CSV table of C-alpha atoms and ligand atoms in Angstrom, one decimal:
chain,number,residue,atom,x,y,z
A,292,MET,CA,94.3,104.1,97.3
A,293,LEU,CA,97.8,104.9,96.0
A,294,LYS,CA,98.4,102.9,92.8
A,295,ALA,CA,101.5,100.9,92.3
A,296,LYS,CA,103.8,102.7,89.9
A,297,ILE,CA,104.8,100.5,87.0
A,298,ALA,CA,107.8,100.6,84.6
A,299,VAL,CA,107.4,98.5,81.4
A,300,LEU,CA,110.7,97.3,79.8
A,301,VAL,CA,110.6,96.6,76.1
A,302,SER,CA,112.8,95.8,73.1
A,303,GLY,CA,110.5,95.6,70.2
A,304,GLY,CA,107.0,96.1,68.8
A,305,GLY,CA,105.4,96.4,72.1
A,306,THR,CA,102.1,94.5,71.6
A,307,ASN,CA,102.2,93.3,75.2
A,308,LEU,CA,102.7,96.9,76.3
A,309,GLN,CA,99.7,97.9,74.2
A,310,ALA,CA,97.7,95.1,76.0
A,311,LEU,CA,98.7,96.7,79.3
A,312,ILE,CA,97.8,100.2,78.1
A,313,ASP,CA,94.4,98.9,76.9
A,314,ALA,CA,93.8,97.0,80.2
A,315,GLN,CA,94.5,100.2,82.1
A,316,LYS,CA,92.0,102.1,80.0
A,317,SER,CA,89.3,99.4,80.4
A,318,GLY,CA,89.8,99.1,84.2
A,319,ILE,CA,91.3,95.5,84.2
A,320,ILE,CA,94.4,97.1,85.7
A,321,LYS,CA,93.1,99.4,88.5
A,322,SER,CA,95.7,98.9,91.2
A,323,GLY,CA,98.6,100.0,89.1
A,324,GLU,CA,99.6,102.8,86.7
A,325,ILE,CA,102.1,102.6,83.9
A,326,SER,CA,104.4,105.5,84.6
A,327,LEU,CA,107.4,104.7,82.5
A,328,VAL,CA,108.4,102.7,79.4
A,329,ILE,CA,112.1,101.9,78.9
A,330,SER,CA,113.7,100.3,75.9
A,331,ASN,CA,117.3,99.2,75.1
A,332,LYS,CA,116.5,99.7,71.4
A,333,GLU,CA,116.3,103.3,70.3
A,334,ASN,CA,113.9,102.6,67.4
A,335,ALA,CA,111.6,100.2,69.3
A,336,TYR,CA,108.0,100.8,68.2
A,337,ALA,CA,107.0,100.3,71.8
A,338,LEU,CA,108.5,103.7,72.6
A,339,GLU,CA,106.1,105.3,70.1
A,340,ARG,CA,103.1,103.5,71.7
A,341,ALA,CA,104.1,104.9,75.0
A,342,LYS,CA,104.4,108.5,73.7
A,343,GLN,CA,101.1,108.2,71.9
A,344,ASN,CA,99.5,107.4,75.2
A,345,GLY,CA,101.2,110.2,77.2
A,346,ILE,CA,103.6,107.8,79.0
A,347,ASP,CA,107.2,108.8,79.6
A,348,ALA,CA,109.4,106.9,77.2
A,349,LEU,CA,113.1,106.4,77.7
A,350,PHE,CA,115.9,104.8,75.6
A,351,ILE,CA,118.8,103.4,77.6
A,352,LYS,CA,121.8,102.3,75.6
A,353,LYS,CA,123.1,98.8,76.4
A,354,ASP,CA,126.6,99.9,77.4
A,355,ALA,CA,128.7,99.2,80.5
A,356,ASP,CA,126.5,101.6,82.5
A,357,PHE,CA,123.2,100.0,81.4
A,358,GLU,CA,122.0,98.6,84.7
A,359,ASN,CA,123.1,101.6,86.7
A,360,ASN,CA,121.2,103.8,84.3
A,361,LEU,CA,118.2,101.5,84.6
A,362,ILE,CA,118.3,101.6,88.4
A,363,SER,CA,118.5,105.5,88.3
A,364,ALA,CA,115.5,105.7,86.1
A,365,ILE,CA,113.6,103.3,88.3
A,366,GLU,CA,114.5,105.0,91.6
A,367,ASP,CA,114.0,108.5,90.2
A,368,ASN,CA,110.5,107.6,89.2
A,369,ASN,CA,109.6,105.8,92.4
A,370,ILE,CA,108.7,102.6,90.5
A,371,ASP,CA,107.1,99.8,92.5
A,372,LEU,CA,106.8,97.1,89.8
A,373,ILE,CA,108.9,96.3,86.8
A,374,VAL,CA,107.3,94.5,83.9
A,375,LEU,CA,109.4,92.8,81.2
A,376,ALA,CA,107.2,92.8,78.1
A,377,GLY,CA,109.3,91.5,75.2
A,378,PHE,CA,112.5,92.8,76.9
A,379,LEU,CA,115.3,90.8,75.4
A,380,VAL,CA,118.1,91.7,77.8
A,381,ILE,CA,119.2,89.3,80.5
A,382,LEU,CA,119.4,91.2,83.8
A,383,SER,CA,122.2,90.4,86.2
A,384,ALA,CA,121.7,88.4,89.4
A,385,GLU,CA,122.5,91.5,91.4
A,386,PHE,CA,119.8,93.5,89.6
A,387,VAL,CA,117.1,90.9,90.0
A,388,ARG,CA,117.9,90.4,93.7
A,389,ARG,CA,117.5,94.1,94.3
A,390,TYR,CA,113.9,93.9,93.0
A,391,ASP,CA,112.9,90.5,94.4
A,392,LYS,CA,109.2,89.7,93.6
A,393,LYS,CA,109.0,93.1,92.0
A,394,ILE,CA,109.9,92.0,88.4
A,395,ILE,CA,107.4,90.2,86.2
A,396,ASN,CA,108.2,88.6,82.8
A,397,ILE,CA,106.0,87.2,80.1
A,398,HIS,CA,107.3,84.2,78.2
A,399,PRO,CA,105.6,82.7,75.1
A,400,SER,CA,105.5,79.0,76.2
A,401,LEU,CA,104.2,76.8,79.1
A,402,ILE,CA,107.3,77.0,81.3
A,403,PRO,CA,109.3,74.7,81.9
A,404,SER,CA,109.0,73.8,78.2
A,405,PHE,CA,110.9,75.9,75.6
A,406,CYS,CA,112.4,78.4,78.0
A,407,GLY,CA,115.8,79.5,79.4
A,408,ASP,CA,118.8,81.0,77.6
A,409,GLY,CA,118.3,81.3,73.8
A,410,TYR,CA,114.5,80.8,73.9
A,411,TYR,CA,112.9,84.1,72.9
A,412,GLY,CA,110.5,85.4,70.3
A,413,LEU,CA,109.9,83.2,67.3
A,414,ARG,CA,112.6,80.7,68.4
A,415,VAL,CA,110.3,79.5,71.2
A,416,HIS,CA,107.5,78.7,68.7
A,417,GLU,CA,110.0,77.1,66.2
A,418,ALA,CA,111.1,74.8,69.0
A,419,ALA,CA,107.5,73.9,70.0
A,420,LEU,CA,106.7,73.0,66.4
A,421,GLU,CA,109.9,71.0,66.0
A,422,LYS,CA,109.0,69.0,69.1
A,423,GLY,CA,105.5,68.4,67.8
A,424,VAL,CA,103.7,69.3,71.0
A,425,LYS,CA,100.0,69.7,70.6
A,426,LEU,CA,99.6,72.4,73.3
A,427,THR,CA,101.7,75.4,74.0
A,428,GLY,CA,100.8,78.8,75.6
A,429,ALA,CA,102.2,81.6,77.7
A,430,THR,CA,103.5,82.0,81.3
A,431,THR,CA,103.9,85.0,83.5
A,432,HIS,CA,106.5,84.6,86.3
A,433,PHE,CA,108.5,86.6,88.8
A,434,VAL,CA,112.1,87.1,87.6
A,435,ASN,CA,115.0,85.6,89.6
A,436,GLU,CA,118.6,84.9,88.6
A,437,ILE,CA,117.6,81.8,86.6
A,438,THR,CA,116.4,82.7,83.1
A,439,ASP,CA,112.6,82.0,83.1
A,440,GLY,CA,113.1,80.2,86.4
A,441,GLY,CA,111.2,82.3,88.9
A,442,GLU,CA,107.9,81.6,90.6
A,443,ILE,CA,105.0,81.2,88.1
A,444,ILE,CA,102.1,83.7,88.4
A,445,MET,CA,99.8,82.6,85.6
A,446,GLN,CA,99.7,80.3,82.6
A,447,LYS,CA,97.3,79.8,79.7
A,448,ALA,CA,97.3,77.0,77.2
A,449,VAL,CA,96.9,77.4,73.4
A,450,GLU,CA,96.2,74.7,70.9
A,451,ILE,CA,98.7,74.0,68.1
A,452,LYS,CA,96.9,73.4,64.8
A,453,GLU,CA,97.8,71.5,61.6
A,454,GLY,CA,99.9,73.6,59.3
A,455,ASP,CA,101.0,76.2,61.9
A,456,THR,CA,104.1,78.2,61.1
A,457,PRO,CA,106.1,79.8,63.9
A,458,GLU,CA,104.6,83.2,62.8
A,459,ILE,CA,101.0,81.9,62.9
A,460,LEU,CA,101.6,80.2,66.2
A,461,GLN,CA,103.2,83.3,67.7
A,462,LYS,CA,100.2,85.4,66.8
A,463,ARG,CA,97.7,82.9,68.3
A,464,VAL,CA,99.7,82.6,71.5
A,465,MET,CA,99.8,86.4,71.8
A,466,GLU,CA,96.1,86.9,71.1
A,467,GLU,CA,94.8,84.0,73.2
A,468,ALA,CA,97.3,83.9,76.0
A,469,GLU,CA,99.9,86.7,76.4
A,470,TRP,CA,97.6,89.7,76.0
A,471,VAL,CA,95.2,88.1,78.5
A,472,ILE,CA,97.4,86.9,81.3
A,473,LEU,CA,99.9,89.7,81.3
A,474,PRO,CA,97.4,92.4,82.3
A,475,LEU,CA,95.7,90.0,84.8
A,476,SER,CA,99.1,89.2,86.4
A,477,VAL,CA,100.1,92.9,86.5
A,478,GLU,CA,96.8,93.7,88.3
A,479,LYS,CA,97.2,90.8,90.7
A,480,VAL,CA,100.8,91.8,91.7
A,481,SER,CA,99.9,95.6,91.8
A,482,GLU,CA,97.0,94.9,94.1
A,483,GLN,CA,99.3,92.9,96.4
A,484,ILE,CA,101.9,95.8,96.4
A,485,THR,CA,99.2,98.3,97.4
A,486,LYS,CA,98.0,96.1,100.2
A,487,GLU,CA,101.5,95.7,101.6
A,488,ARG,CA,101.9,99.4,102.0
B,1357,LIG,C1,106.3,88.3,73.0
B,1357,LIG,O1,105.9,87.2,72.4
B,1357,LIG,C2,107.0,87.9,74.4
B,1357,LIG,O2,106.3,86.9,75.0
B,1357,LIG,C3,108.3,87.5,73.9
B,1357,LIG,O3,108.7,88.4,72.9
B,1357,LIG,C4,107.5,88.9,72.3
B,1357,LIG,C5,107.5,90.4,72.3
B,1357,LIG,O4,106.4,91.0,71.6
B,1357,LIG,N1,109.3,87.4,75.0
B,1357,LIG,C6,110.2,86.5,75.1
B,1357,LIG,O5,110.4,85.7,74.2
B,1357,LIG,C7,111.0,86.5,76.4
B,1357,LIG,N2,111.9,85.4,76.5
B,1357,LIG,P1,105.9,92.4,71.8
B,1357,LIG,O6,107.1,93.4,71.7
B,1357,LIG,O7,105.0,92.7,70.7
B,1357,LIG,O8,105.2,92.5,73.1
């Protein structure tokens, strides 16, 4: 079976990328292969993680040619699936239409709560704590032209506890939800792509 070729787009630390790399090693991801990691931040630690694991790592500067350069990298590497793993750039409608049902995003809340423009990273957890919800979680979804608005693939709930800070909550959501459902979602969609061939 020819595996789906995966590009992971990142902007920061890359713990979700690490979860994907680990899942590939352990066999949770078996229908896809991480072929390329791309960051819009030159010093993103995620790029280091890629290199340490023998995966091609690319920095693409966020200038006027950003999306064209992104498309070139994706096409040159025959990428089948794009995974946004802590990628904090909003992609244009034109870009996402080009890769319909081929882009997955992970968001650190139970969509449709605490999502959309301006909700990223710690801000999502700050908003959940401000609202006083008792459950939050993470969501994987396909990317369309509406920020965090595409079809949901998987969700996992996480309990909010007395005394949580945004940082503590972020860590629990990552450990209990993000690092679990992102690899499972990537395998699910990769398997689908290989079957469609
Ligand atoms: C993760 O919590 C991810 O869900 C979030 O950014 C963090 C990146 O961490 N993404 C968003 O907020 C997207 N709207 P990582 O670089 O360690 O994977």
